[in-house]
Coordinates of C-alpha atoms in Angstrom, one line a residue:
M1 CA 0.0 0.0 0.0
K2 CA 2.8 2.4 0.9
Q3 CA 4.3 1.9 -2.6
I4 CA 1.0 2.7 -4.3
W5 CA 0.7 5.9 -2.2
N6 CA 4.2 7.0 -3.1
D7 CA 3.6 6.3 -6.8
I8 CA 0.5 8.4 -7.0
H9 CA 1.9 11.3 -4.9
G10 CA 5.5 11.3 -6.0
E11 CA 5.3 11.3 -9.8
V12 CA 4.7 14.2 -12.1
H13 CA 2.7 11.9 -14.5
P14 CA 1.0 9.4 -12.2
F15 CA 0.2 6.0 -13.5
S16 CA -3.5 5.1 -13.5
A17 CA -3.0 1.6 -12.0
L18 CA -5.3 2.6 -9.1
D19 CA -8.2 2.6 -11.6
F20 CA -7.6 -1.1 -12.1
L21 CA -6.8 -2.2 -8.5
P22 CA -8.5 -5.4 -7.4
R23 CA -11.4 -4.6 -5.1
E24 CA -9.9 -6.1 -1.9
Q25 CA -6.8 -4.1 -2.4
M26 CA -8.8 -1.0 -3.0
R27 CA -10.8 -1.6 0.2
G28 CA -7.6 -2.0 2.1
L29 CA -6.2 1.2 0.7
Q30 CA -9.5 3.1 1.4
S31 CA -9.5 1.8 5.0
Q32 CA -5.9 2.9 5.6
R33 CA -6.5 6.3 4.2
L34 CA -9.8 6.7 6.1
R35 CA -8.1 5.9 9.4
D36 CA -5.4 8.5 8.7
I37 CA -7.7 11.2 7.6
V38 CA -10.2 10.7 10.5
K39 CA -7.4 10.9 13.0
L40 CA -6.1 14.2 11.4
A41 CA -9.6 15.7 11.3
Y42 CA -10.3 14.7 14.9
E43 CA -7.1 16.2 16.2
K44 CA -7.0 19.4 14.2
V45 CA -10.6 20.4 13.4
E46 CA -12.9 21.4 16.2
L47 CA -16.1 20.8 14.3
Y48 CA -15.2 17.1 13.6
R49 CA -14.0 16.6 17.2
N50 CA -17.1 18.0 18.7
R51 CA -19.5 16.1 16.5
M52 CA -17.7 12.8 16.9
K53 CA -17.8 13.3 20.7
E54 CA -21.5 14.0 20.5
M55 CA -22.0 10.7 18.7
G56 CA -19.7 8.8 21.0
V57 CA -17.2 8.1 18.3
T58 CA -13.4 8.3 18.4
P59 CA -10.7 7.6 15.7
D60 CA -10.1 4.2 17.3
D61 CA -13.6 3.2 16.3
I62 CA -12.7 3.6 12.6
K63 CA -11.0 0.4 11.7
S64 CA -12.1 -0.1 8.1
I65 CA -13.9 1.7 5.3
D66 CA -17.2 0.1 6.4
D67 CA -17.0 2.2 9.6
I68 CA -17.4 5.4 7.6
S69 CA -21.1 5.3 8.4
K70 CA -20.3 5.9 12.1
L71 CA -19.1 9.4 11.2
P72 CA -21.4 12.5 11.1
F73 CA -22.5 14.1 7.9
M74 CA -21.3 17.5 6.6
Q75 CA -23.5 20.1 4.9
K76 CA -22.7 23.2 2.8
T77 CA -23.8 25.3 5.8
D78 CA -20.9 23.9 7.8
L79 CA -18.4 25.4 5.3
R80 CA -20.2 28.7 5.4
D81 CA -20.5 28.8 9.2
T82 CA -16.8 28.0 9.7
Y83 CA -15.6 30.8 7.3
P84 CA -12.8 31.4 6.5
D85 CA -10.5 28.7 8.0
G86 CA -12.5 26.8 10.7
L87 CA -12.1 23.5 8.7
F88 CA -8.4 23.8 8.0
A89 CA -6.4 20.9 9.4
V90 CA -3.0 22.4 8.8
E91 CA -1.3 25.8 9.5
M92 CA -1.6 28.5 6.9
K93 CA 2.1 28.3 6.1
D94 CA 1.5 24.8 4.8
I95 CA -1.4 25.9 2.5
V96 CA -0.3 26.8 -1.0
R97 CA -3.6 27.7 -2.6
V98 CA -7.2 28.6 -1.7
H99 CA -10.3 28.6 -3.9
A100 CA -13.7 29.9 -3.0
S101 CA -17.3 30.0 -4.2
S102 CA -20.0 32.5 -3.4
G103 CA -22.2 32.2 -0.3
T104 CA -25.8 33.2 0.4
T105 CA -24.7 36.1 2.6
G106 CA -21.9 37.3 0.5
K107 CA -19.3 35.3 2.5
P108 CA -17.7 32.7 0.2
I109 CA -17.0 29.1 0.9
V110 CA -13.3 28.8 1.2
V111 CA -11.4 25.6 0.4
A112 CA -7.7 25.0 0.8
Y113 CA -4.9 22.8 -0.6
T114 CA -1.4 21.8 0.5
D115 CA 1.2 21.0 -2.1
E116 CA 0.4 17.3 -1.7
D117 CA -3.3 18.1 -2.2
L118 CA -2.5 19.8 -5.5
K119 CA -0.5 16.7 -6.6
V120 CA -3.5 14.5 -5.8
W121 CA -5.8 16.9 -7.7
N122 CA -3.5 16.9 -10.7
S123 CA -3.3 13.1 -10.7
S124 CA -7.1 12.9 -10.5
I125 CA -7.5 15.2 -13.5
I126 CA -5.0 13.2 -15.4
R127 CA -6.8 9.9 -14.7
C128 CA -10.0 11.5 -16.0
L129 CA -8.4 12.9 -19.1
K130 CA -6.9 9.5 -19.8
M131 CA -10.4 8.0 -19.7
Y132 CA -11.4 10.3 -22.4
G133 CA -8.5 9.5 -24.6
V134 CA -6.6 12.8 -24.0
K135 CA -2.9 12.4 -24.4
S136 CA 0.3 14.4 -24.3
G137 CA 0.5 16.8 -27.2
D138 CA -3.2 17.5 -27.3
V139 CA -4.2 21.2 -27.4
V140 CA -6.7 21.9 -24.6
Q141 CA -8.8 25.0 -24.8
N142 CA -10.0 25.6 -21.2
C143 CA -13.1 27.7 -21.0
Y144 CA -13.8 27.1 -17.3
G145 CA -13.6 30.2 -15.2
Y146 CA -10.2 31.1 -13.8
G147 CA -9.8 32.8 -10.4
L148 CA -11.4 31.7 -7.2
F149 CA -13.6 29.1 -8.8
T150 CA -11.9 25.6 -9.0
G151 CA -12.7 24.7 -12.6
G152 CA -10.2 26.8 -14.5
L153 CA -7.0 26.3 -12.6
G154 CA -7.8 22.7 -11.6
L155 CA -8.2 21.5 -15.2
H156 CA -5.4 23.7 -16.4
D157 CA -2.8 22.2 -14.0
G158 CA -3.9 18.6 -14.7
S159 CA -3.9 19.0 -18.4
Q160 CA -0.5 20.7 -18.4
A161 CA 0.9 17.9 -16.1
L162 CA -0.3 15.3 -18.6
G163 CA 1.8 17.1 -21.3
C164 CA -0.9 19.0 -23.1
T165 CA -0.7 22.5 -24.5
V166 CA -3.2 24.5 -22.6
I167 CA -5.0 27.6 -23.9
P168 CA -6.3 29.4 -20.7
A169 CA -9.2 31.0 -22.6
S170 CA -11.6 31.2 -19.6
G171 CA -15.3 32.0 -20.5
G172 CA -17.0 34.5 -22.7
N173 CA -15.9 36.4 -25.9
S174 CA -17.2 33.9 -28.4
E175 CA -15.5 35.5 -31.4
R176 CA -12.1 35.1 -29.7
Q177 CA -12.9 31.5 -28.7
L178 CA -13.7 30.6 -32.3
M179 CA -10.5 32.3 -33.5
L180 CA -8.3 30.5 -31.0
M181 CA -10.0 27.2 -31.8
Q182 CA -9.2 27.6 -35.5
D183 CA -5.8 29.2 -35.3
L184 CA -4.3 27.1 -32.5
K185 CA -5.9 23.9 -33.8
T186 CA -7.6 22.9 -30.6
T187 CA -8.2 19.2 -30.1
V188 CA -9.8 19.2 -26.7
F189 CA -12.4 21.7 -25.6
A190 CA -13.4 22.1 -21.9
S191 CA -16.4 24.0 -20.8
T192 CA -20.0 23.6 -19.8
P193 CA -22.0 21.7 -22.5
S194 CA -24.4 24.6 -23.0
Y195 CA -21.5 27.0 -23.7
F196 CA -20.1 24.7 -26.3
M197 CA -23.5 24.5 -27.9
H198 CA -23.6 28.3 -27.9
L199 CA -20.2 28.4 -29.7
I200 CA -21.5 26.0 -32.3
E201 CA -24.3 28.3 -33.1
E202 CA -22.0 31.3 -33.1
G203 CA -19.6 29.4 -35.4
K204 CA -22.4 28.6 -37.9
A205 CA -23.3 32.3 -38.0
R206 CA -19.7 33.2 -38.8
G207 CA -19.2 30.4 -41.4
V208 CA -17.2 28.1 -39.1
D209 CA -17.6 24.4 -40.0
F210 CA -16.9 22.5 -36.8
K211 CA -16.6 19.2 -38.7
K212 CA -13.5 20.5 -40.4
L213 CA -11.7 21.4 -37.2
P214 CA -9.3 19.0 -35.4
L215 CA -11.6 19.1 -32.3
R216 CA -12.2 15.5 -31.2
I217 CA -12.9 15.5 -27.4
G218 CA -15.2 17.6 -25.2
V219 CA -14.6 17.7 -21.4
F220 CA -17.9 18.9 -20.1
G221 CA -18.8 19.8 -16.5
G222 CA -20.4 22.4 -14.3
E223 CA -23.9 21.3 -15.3
P224 CA -25.6 18.0 -16.5
S225 CA -25.3 17.2 -20.1
S226 CA -28.6 15.9 -21.4
D227 CA -29.0 13.4 -24.3
A228 CA -30.4 16.2 -26.4
M229 CA -27.2 18.3 -25.8
R230 CA -25.1 15.3 -26.8
K231 CA -27.1 14.7 -29.9
F232 CA -26.8 18.3 -30.9
I233 CA -23.0 18.2 -30.5
A234 CA -22.7 14.9 -32.4
D235 CA -24.8 16.2 -35.3
N236 CA -22.8 19.4 -35.7
T237 CA -19.2 18.4 -34.8
N238 CA -16.8 15.4 -34.6
V239 CA -16.4 16.0 -30.9
I240 CA -17.1 13.1 -28.5
P241 CA -18.5 14.6 -25.3
Y242 CA -17.4 13.3 -21.9
D243 CA -18.6 14.3 -18.5
I244 CA -16.2 15.3 -15.8
Y245 CA -17.6 15.5 -12.2
G246 CA -16.5 17.5 -9.3
L247 CA -17.4 20.1 -6.7
S248 CA -15.4 22.8 -5.0
E249 CA -16.2 21.5 -1.5
I250 CA -14.4 18.2 -2.3
V251 CA -11.6 19.3 -4.7
G252 CA -13.1 20.7 -7.9
P253 CA -13.2 18.8 -11.2
G254 CA -11.6 15.4 -11.2
V255 CA -13.7 13.6 -8.7
G256 CA -14.8 11.3 -11.5
G257 CA -15.5 11.0 -15.2
E258 CA -16.8 8.9 -18.0
C259 CA -14.7 6.3 -19.8
Q260 CA -15.1 5.7 -23.5
H261 CA -17.9 3.2 -22.9
K262 CA -20.1 6.0 -21.5
C263 CA -22.0 3.8 -19.0
G264 CA -21.8 6.1 -15.9
M265 CA -19.0 8.1 -14.3
H266 CA -16.1 6.3 -12.6
I267 CA -15.4 7.8 -9.2
L268 CA -11.8 7.9 -8.2
E269 CA -12.7 6.2 -5.0
D270 CA -9.2 5.8 -3.6
N271 CA -9.3 9.6 -3.1
F272 CA -13.1 10.4 -3.0
Y273 CA -15.2 7.7 -1.3
P274 CA -18.8 7.6 -2.5
E275 CA -21.9 6.6 -0.5
I276 CA -25.6 6.7 -1.5
V277 CA -28.0 7.7 1.3
D278 CA -31.7 8.2 1.6
P279 CA -32.1 12.0 1.2
D280 CA -34.7 12.1 4.0
T281 CA -33.4 9.6 6.6
G282 CA -29.6 9.6 5.8
E283 CA -29.7 5.8 5.8
V284 CA -27.0 4.2 3.6
L285 CA -28.5 2.5 0.5
P286 CA -27.1 -0.5 -1.3
D287 CA -25.4 -0.3 -4.7
G288 CA -28.0 0.2 -7.4
E289 CA -30.5 2.1 -5.4
E290 CA -31.0 5.8 -6.2
G291 CA -30.4 8.4 -3.5
E292 CA -28.2 11.3 -2.5
L293 CA -24.5 11.1 -3.2
V294 CA -22.3 11.5 -0.2
L295 CA -18.5 12.0 -0.7
S296 CA -15.5 11.8 1.7
T297 CA -12.0 13.0 0.8
L298 CA -9.6 10.3 1.8
T299 CA -6.4 12.1 0.9
K300 CA -7.0 15.8 1.3
R301 CA -5.0 17.1 4.2
A302 CA -5.4 20.9 4.2
M303 CA -9.2 20.6 4.6
P304 CA -10.6 17.1 5.1
V305 CA -14.2 16.7 4.1
L306 CA -16.0 13.7 5.6
R307 CA -19.4 12.5 4.5
Y308 CA -20.4 15.6 2.6
R309 CA -24.0 15.6 1.4
T310 CA -23.8 16.8 -2.2
H311 CA -27.6 16.8 -2.8
D312 CA -26.9 15.2 -6.2
I313 CA -29.3 12.3 -6.9
T314 CA -27.7 9.2 -8.4
S315 CA -26.9 5.5 -7.8
I316 CA -23.7 3.4 -7.6
I317 CA -23.1 0.9 -10.4
A318 CA -21.1 -1.9 -9.0
E319 CA -21.0 -4.2 -12.0
P320 CA -17.6 -4.3 -13.8
C321 CA -17.1 -1.9 -16.7
K322 CA -16.0 -3.1 -20.1
C323 CA -13.0 -0.7 -19.9
G324 CA -11.5 -3.0 -17.2
R325 CA -11.5 -0.3 -14.5
T326 CA -12.5 -1.6 -11.1
I327 CA -13.3 1.7 -9.5
R328 CA -17.1 2.0 -9.2
R329 CA -19.3 4.2 -11.3
I330 CA -22.3 6.4 -10.6
S331 CA -25.1 6.9 -13.0
R332 CA -25.3 10.3 -14.7
I333 CA -26.6 13.0 -12.5
S334 CA -29.7 14.8 -13.7
K335 CA -31.4 16.1 -10.5
R336 CA -30.7 17.3 -7.0
S337 CA -32.4 17.0 -3.7
D338 CA -32.3 20.7 -3.0
D339 CA -33.2 23.8 -4.9
M340 CA -29.8 24.8 -6.3
L341 CA -29.7 25.9 -9.9
I342 CA -26.6 25.6 -12.1
I343 CA -26.4 28.4 -14.6
R344 CA -23.4 28.4 -17.0
G345 CA -21.5 26.3 -14.6
V346 CA -22.2 28.5 -11.5
N347 CA -24.2 27.4 -8.5
V348 CA -27.1 29.8 -7.9
F349 CA -29.6 29.5 -5.0
P350 CA -33.0 31.3 -5.0
S351 CA -32.0 32.5 -1.5
Q352 CA -29.0 34.4 -3.0
I353 CA -31.3 36.1 -5.5
E354 CA -33.7 37.0 -2.7
I355 CA -30.9 38.6 -0.7
G356 CA -29.8 40.6 -3.7
I357 CA -33.3 41.9 -4.3
S358 CA -33.8 42.8 -0.7
R359 CA -30.8 45.1 -0.6
V360 CA -32.5 47.4 -3.1
E361 CA -34.9 49.6 -1.0
E362 CA -37.4 50.3 -3.9
T363 CA -38.4 46.6 -4.2
T364 CA -41.1 44.5 -2.5
P365 CA -40.6 40.9 -1.3
N366 CA -42.5 39.6 -4.4
F367 CA -40.4 38.1 -7.1
R368 CA -40.1 34.9 -9.2
I369 CA -37.4 33.2 -11.1
L370 CA -38.0 31.9 -14.6
R371 CA -35.7 29.1 -16.0
E372 CA -35.6 29.5 -19.7
M373 CA -33.6 28.4 -22.8
K374 CA -32.1 31.3 -24.9
N375 CA -30.0 30.4 -27.9
D376 CA -29.7 26.8 -26.6
M377 CA -28.3 28.0 -23.3
E378 CA -30.1 27.9 -20.0
S379 CA -30.7 31.3 -18.4
L380 CA -32.6 32.9 -15.6
T381 CA -34.9 35.8 -15.7
V382 CA -36.0 37.4 -12.4
E383 CA -39.3 39.1 -12.4
V384 CA -39.5 41.7 -9.5
E385 CA -42.4 43.8 -8.2
I386 CA -41.3 47.2 -7.0
Q387 CA -43.2 49.5 -4.7
D388 CA -46.3 51.2 -6.3
K389 CA -44.9 54.7 -5.9
Y390 CA -41.9 53.8 -8.1
Y391 CA -43.7 51.8 -10.7
G392 CA -45.8 54.8 -11.7
D393 CA -42.7 56.9 -12.1
S394 CA -40.8 57.6 -15.4
L395 CA -39.3 54.8 -17.5
E396 CA -35.9 56.2 -16.8
T397 CA -36.4 55.8 -13.0
I398 CA -37.7 52.2 -13.4
E399 CA -34.8 51.3 -15.6
K400 CA -32.4 52.7 -13.0
I401 CA -34.0 50.5 -10.3
R402 CA -33.8 47.5 -12.6
R403 CA -30.1 48.0 -13.0
K404 CA -29.6 48.4 -9.3
I405 CA -31.4 45.1 -8.7
Q406 CA -29.3 43.4 -11.4
A407 CA -26.1 44.7 -9.9
S408 CA -27.0 43.7 -6.4
I409 CA -27.7 40.1 -7.6
V410 CA -24.5 39.9 -9.6
Q411 CA -22.5 41.0 -6.5
I412 CA -23.7 37.8 -4.8
V413 CA -23.9 35.2 -7.5
N414 CA -21.0 36.4 -9.7
I415 CA -22.9 36.0 -13.0
R416 CA -25.3 38.3 -14.9
I417 CA -28.9 37.4 -14.5
D418 CA -31.7 39.1 -16.5
V419 CA -34.1 41.3 -14.4
K420 CA -37.5 42.4 -15.4
I421 CA -39.7 44.9 -13.5
V422 CA -43.3 43.8 -13.6
E423 CA -46.6 45.4 -12.6
P424 CA -47.5 45.3 -8.9
N425 CA -49.6 42.3 -7.9
S426 CA -48.9 40.5 -11.1
I427 CA -46.8 37.7 -9.5
P428 CA -49.0 34.8 -8.2
R429 CA -49.4 34.7 -4.4
S430 CA -49.4 31.4 -2.5
Q431 CA -51.5 30.4 0.5
G432 CA -48.9 27.7 1.3
K433 CA -45.3 27.2 0.5
I434 CA -44.2 29.9 -1.8
K435 CA -43.1 29.0 -5.3
R436 CA -40.1 30.9 -6.4
V437 CA -38.8 29.0 -9.5
Y438 CA -40.8 28.4 -12.6
D439 CA -39.4 26.1 -15.2
N440 CA -40.2 27.4 -18.7
R441 CA -37.7 25.2 -20.5
K442 CA -38.9 22.8 -23.2
V443 CA -38.4 19.3 -22.0

């Protein structure tokens, strides 16, 4: 086991042997890593120590991977409530990078990495890229956002470590994206699937024939890719689309991905242990049953995350895959157990939008969110009722208020969302649980 650990952590280009490890050896490795990480979390993180004491559990009670169910769950609120460094298990001098995502009150969720953690992350990205058929010498156009979000830099570093040429294009500026794609002969494109579809449409309008480009692989994440999206991509390009799975709270992209047989996403379970639980009771469900995905980081030392409830609904596929990999798969994720929306790869909560609206004094508490498809991309439109005395004012005043609301929302969610001022009392009222989100997409 020690040799395997050294191989995966000590090499610049890790070998993917762990993907094919016999199940008993994998369980042994998982058990060893779980014991180590639980001990670290208990000793260094107050939240884990207090909760384990409340449950009457100590690190000595964790003897194998089967004992993971004895540990408490974690929720997104735990990361918010411990902002900025309450979950760090090492000193700041040992942390080489932090990432963050927006929070409902303006405070971000901060995640941290040691140098070893980044090596694990790189190796995870490489293992996913190898599943897709990406190889050294490929030209990767990375359109995930750079900066505090995990997508851009995470995929960038892993692709570069594999030996690829990386174009750090980030998102937006479709004309430039198309130019780079053609002039630099991109072979691998990484983005949300909806953004790639948008580029296909933009390319058509500008006379770009995607089937004549060297593009052959799409690395798509940040949002589910539907069968309709995949068909559109297949009909208009020579790109084979692959899903990459990840979330900032765990590591970022690279938690898992599809192999070329496209029968679920392989989870790199030596680093990220998956469980499926009943969303209501928290009871662990057997392989094959649909429920909420729970993930534990077995190797992340800067900020261990144990039994994190992702709210993603899926199931574990235990049957062997034709590719020969023994790491288990999860079925494609198409729904969640909470109300989070994913727009252009960014997580957006209705509560965030509500806070943004409430900060503008001219508004009322009445608003609704419309999920729509515009130019083959999912978008949100927020309809807001403002106070009567302002609605009867000039168009210039109403437009000024609309822009204030839009700016307030952007400040929290970090993406532009369309805002429409509507007539007072035009939004339906509810006698029971209020309905905020209306899905106007064509299914």
